[in-house]
């Protein structure tokens, strides 16, 4: 049984390493795709907002162990364009706070990258 453990550990290491490399390659591919797309300005309306919150907690060992918790929130806004199509973009917290449902204006984006939204008066 103990002779099998090094094999399992190697498979586990290769699997985790492969997942990390895949994520990096996918992120670089998305970045390159966005850079090749034109910057578009179109009339749009905010139709929805949502958040995704993740948290983690790391506890110490023993009486002198330290505890650490971390949480992070990702913000998303859905826009509807004149054709009726909807697009969801990840935005920063400031943009998220400034936008409200049914806001109309000019949406600026490049591929899947949100560049800004200017509200109509």
PDB file of C-alpha atoms in Angstrom:
ATOM      1  CA  UNK A   1       0.000   0.000   0.000  1.00  0.00           C
ATOM      2  CA  UNK A   2       2.811   2.438   0.842  1.00  0.00           C
ATOM      3  CA  UNK A   3       4.403   1.793  -2.548  1.00  0.00           C
ATOM      4  CA  UNK A   4       1.292   3.170  -4.279  1.00  0.00           C
ATOM      5  CA  UNK A   5       1.261   6.529  -2.406  1.00  0.00           C
ATOM      6  CA  UNK A   6       4.100   8.179  -4.372  1.00  0.00           C
ATOM      7  CA  UNK A   7       2.241   7.384  -7.596  1.00  0.00           C
ATOM      8  CA  UNK A   8      -0.979   8.946  -6.304  1.00  0.00           C
ATOM      9  CA  UNK A   9       0.900  12.016  -5.088  1.00  0.00           C
ATOM     10  CA  UNK A  10       2.542  12.442  -8.497  1.00  0.00           C
ATOM     11  CA  UNK A  11      -0.821  12.141 -10.289  1.00  0.00           C
ATOM     12  CA  UNK A  12      -2.354  14.665  -7.881  1.00  0.00           C
ATOM     13  CA  UNK A  13       0.530  17.120  -8.405  1.00  0.00           C
ATOM     14  CA  UNK A  14       0.339  16.810 -12.213  1.00  0.00           C
ATOM     15  CA  UNK A  15      -3.456  17.276 -12.132  1.00  0.00           C
ATOM     16  CA  UNK A  16      -3.290  20.424  -9.974  1.00  0.00           C
ATOM     17  CA  UNK A  17      -0.409  21.811 -12.040  1.00  0.00           C
ATOM     18  CA  UNK A  18      -2.390  21.142 -15.246  1.00  0.00           C
ATOM     19  CA  UNK A  19      -5.459  22.949 -13.917  1.00  0.00           C
ATOM     20  CA  UNK A  20      -3.369  26.002 -12.971  1.00  0.00           C
ATOM     21  CA  UNK A  21      -1.651  26.085 -16.384  1.00  0.00           C
ATOM     22  CA  UNK A  22      -5.031  25.693 -18.146  1.00  0.00           C
ATOM     23  CA  UNK A  23      -6.436  28.687 -16.204  1.00  0.00           C
ATOM     24  CA  UNK A  24      -3.450  30.846 -17.100  1.00  0.00           C
ATOM     25  CA  UNK A  25      -3.615  29.911 -20.797  1.00  0.00           C
ATOM     26  CA  UNK A  26      -7.382  30.531 -20.876  1.00  0.00           C
ATOM     27  CA  UNK A  27      -6.939  33.971 -19.260  1.00  0.00           C
ATOM     28  CA  UNK A  28      -4.220  34.963 -21.732  1.00  0.00           C
ATOM     29  CA  UNK A  29      -6.413  33.770 -24.611  1.00  0.00           C
ATOM     30  CA  UNK A  30      -9.362  35.890 -23.391  1.00  0.00           C
ATOM     31  CA  UNK A  31      -7.090  38.915 -22.979  1.00  0.00           C
ATOM     32  CA  UNK A  32      -5.730  38.500 -26.530  1.00  0.00           C
ATOM     33  CA  UNK A  33      -9.269  38.031 -27.917  1.00  0.00           C
ATOM     34  CA  UNK A  34     -10.479  41.245 -26.257  1.00  0.00           C
ATOM     35  CA  UNK A  35      -7.487  43.177 -27.610  1.00  0.00           C
ATOM     36  CA  UNK A  36      -8.337  42.158 -31.195  1.00  0.00           C
ATOM     37  CA  UNK A  37     -11.968  43.286 -30.913  1.00  0.00           C
ATOM     38  CA  UNK A  38     -13.109  46.808 -31.837  1.00  0.00           C
ATOM     39  CA  UNK A  39     -14.171  49.234 -29.124  1.00  0.00           C
ATOM     40  CA  UNK A  40     -17.949  49.622 -29.487  1.00  0.00           C
ATOM     41  CA  UNK A  41     -20.267  52.346 -28.201  1.00  0.00           C
ATOM     42  CA  UNK A  42     -23.930  51.317 -28.292  1.00  0.00           C
ATOM     43  CA  UNK A  43     -27.183  52.443 -26.713  1.00  0.00           C
ATOM     44  CA  UNK A  44     -28.111  50.132 -23.864  1.00  0.00           C
ATOM     45  CA  UNK A  45     -30.232  49.815 -20.737  1.00  0.00           C
ATOM     46  CA  UNK A  46     -29.293  48.235 -17.405  1.00  0.00           C
ATOM     47  CA  UNK A  47     -31.577  45.233 -16.880  1.00  0.00           C
ATOM     48  CA  UNK A  48     -29.968  43.531 -13.908  1.00  0.00           C
ATOM     49  CA  UNK A  49     -27.201  43.477 -11.355  1.00  0.00           C
ATOM     50  CA  UNK A  50     -25.757  40.604  -9.345  1.00  0.00           C
ATOM     51  CA  UNK A  51     -22.832  39.794  -7.097  1.00  0.00           C
ATOM     52  CA  UNK A  52     -20.810  36.680  -6.407  1.00  0.00           C
ATOM     53  CA  UNK A  53     -19.196  36.526  -2.983  1.00  0.00           C
ATOM     54  CA  UNK A  54     -16.607  33.971  -1.989  1.00  0.00           C
ATOM     55  CA  UNK A  55     -14.939  33.605   1.374  1.00  0.00           C
ATOM     56  CA  UNK A  56     -12.341  31.453   3.023  1.00  0.00           C
ATOM     57  CA  UNK A  57     -11.319  30.878   6.604  1.00  0.00           C
ATOM     58  CA  UNK A  58      -7.926  29.643   7.756  1.00  0.00           C
ATOM     59  CA  UNK A  59      -7.713  28.591  11.368  1.00  0.00           C
ATOM     60  CA  UNK A  60      -4.565  28.207  13.407  1.00  0.00           C
ATOM     61  CA  UNK A  61      -3.530  25.201  15.433  1.00  0.00           C
ATOM     62  CA  UNK A  62      -3.401  25.237  19.225  1.00  0.00           C
ATOM     63  CA  UNK A  63      -3.998  28.082  21.620  1.00  0.00           C
ATOM     64  CA  UNK A  64      -1.549  30.452  19.914  1.00  0.00           C
ATOM     65  CA  UNK A  65      -2.838  29.750  16.408  1.00  0.00           C
ATOM     66  CA  UNK A  66      -4.011  32.732  14.427  1.00  0.00           C
ATOM     67  CA  UNK A  67      -7.232  32.858  12.479  1.00  0.00           C
ATOM     68  CA  UNK A  68      -7.544  34.544   9.127  1.00  0.00           C
ATOM     69  CA  UNK A  69     -10.600  35.037   6.978  1.00  0.00           C
ATOM     70  CA  UNK A  70     -10.854  36.526   3.523  1.00  0.00           C
ATOM     71  CA  UNK A  71     -13.833  37.379   1.386  1.00  0.00           C
ATOM     72  CA  UNK A  72     -14.079  38.768  -2.104  1.00  0.00           C
ATOM     73  CA  UNK A  73     -17.009  40.070  -4.117  1.00  0.00           C
ATOM     74  CA  UNK A  74     -17.285  40.097  -7.892  1.00  0.00           C
ATOM     75  CA  UNK A  75     -19.832  42.480  -9.442  1.00  0.00           C
ATOM     76  CA  UNK A  76     -21.808  41.864 -12.649  1.00  0.00           C
ATOM     77  CA  UNK A  77     -24.194  44.095 -14.612  1.00  0.00           C
ATOM     78  CA  UNK A  78     -26.497  42.983 -17.441  1.00  0.00           C
ATOM     79  CA  UNK A  79     -27.211  45.398 -20.285  1.00  0.00           C
ATOM     80  CA  UNK A  80     -29.895  45.122 -22.971  1.00  0.00           C
ATOM     81  CA  UNK A  81     -29.112  46.680 -26.352  1.00  0.00           C
ATOM     82  CA  UNK A  82     -31.582  47.992 -28.954  1.00  0.00           C
ATOM     83  CA  UNK A  83     -31.744  44.631 -30.767  1.00  0.00           C
ATOM     84  CA  UNK A  84     -32.989  42.980 -27.553  1.00  0.00           C
ATOM     85  CA  UNK A  85     -29.745  41.071 -26.953  1.00  0.00           C
ATOM     86  CA  UNK A  86     -28.406  41.022 -23.416  1.00  0.00           C
ATOM     87  CA  UNK A  87     -24.771  41.148 -22.358  1.00  0.00           C
ATOM     88  CA  UNK A  88     -23.345  40.673 -18.899  1.00  0.00           C
ATOM     89  CA  UNK A  89     -20.075  42.326 -17.897  1.00  0.00           C
ATOM     90  CA  UNK A  90     -17.925  42.101 -14.814  1.00  0.00           C
ATOM     91  CA  UNK A  91     -17.537  45.612 -13.361  1.00  0.00           C
ATOM     92  CA  UNK A  92     -15.721  47.124 -10.387  1.00  0.00           C
ATOM     93  CA  UNK A  93     -17.536  47.962  -7.158  1.00  0.00           C
ATOM     94  CA  UNK A  94     -17.670  51.686  -7.897  1.00  0.00           C
ATOM     95  CA  UNK A  95     -19.355  51.197 -11.282  1.00  0.00           C
ATOM     96  CA  UNK A  96     -21.736  48.665  -9.731  1.00  0.00           C
ATOM     97  CA  UNK A  97     -22.784  51.159  -7.069  1.00  0.00           C
ATOM     98  CA  UNK A  98     -23.388  53.946  -9.590  1.00  0.00           C
ATOM     99  CA  UNK A  99     -25.617  51.873 -11.892  1.00  0.00           C
ATOM    100  CA  UNK A 100     -29.291  51.194 -11.260  1.00  0.00           C
ATOM    101  CA  UNK A 101     -31.852  49.029 -13.027  1.00  0.00           C
ATOM    102  CA  UNK A 102     -33.449  50.767 -16.033  1.00  0.00           C
ATOM    103  CA  UNK A 103     -30.585  53.274 -16.430  1.00  0.00           C
ATOM    104  CA  UNK A 104     -30.233  54.072 -20.135  1.00  0.00           C
ATOM    105  CA  UNK A 105     -27.192  55.413 -21.917  1.00  0.00           C
ATOM    106  CA  UNK A 106     -24.123  54.538 -23.958  1.00  0.00           C
ATOM    107  CA  UNK A 107     -22.327  51.291 -23.202  1.00  0.00           C
ATOM    108  CA  UNK A 108     -18.653  51.081 -24.191  1.00  0.00           C
ATOM    109  CA  UNK A 109     -17.026  47.655 -24.390  1.00  0.00           C
ATOM    110  CA  UNK A 110     -14.341  45.679 -26.197  1.00  0.00           C
ATOM    111  CA  UNK A 111     -15.065  41.979 -26.623  1.00  0.00           C
ATOM    112  CA  UNK A 112     -15.991  40.796 -23.133  1.00  0.00           C
ATOM    113  CA  UNK A 113     -14.242  43.752 -21.454  1.00  0.00           C
ATOM    114  CA  UNK A 114     -16.455  46.469 -19.915  1.00  0.00           C
ATOM    115  CA  UNK A 115     -15.007  49.920 -20.578  1.00  0.00           C
ATOM    116  CA  UNK A 116     -17.732  52.201 -19.256  1.00  0.00           C
ATOM    117  CA  UNK A 117     -21.324  53.362 -19.248  1.00  0.00           C
ATOM    118  CA  UNK A 118     -22.473  56.951 -19.700  1.00  0.00           C
ATOM    119  CA  UNK A 119     -26.007  57.596 -18.469  1.00  0.00           C
ATOM    120  CA  UNK A 120     -28.402  59.562 -20.714  1.00  0.00           C
ATOM    121  CA  UNK A 121     -30.004  62.690 -19.315  1.00  0.00           C
TER     122      UNK A 121
END
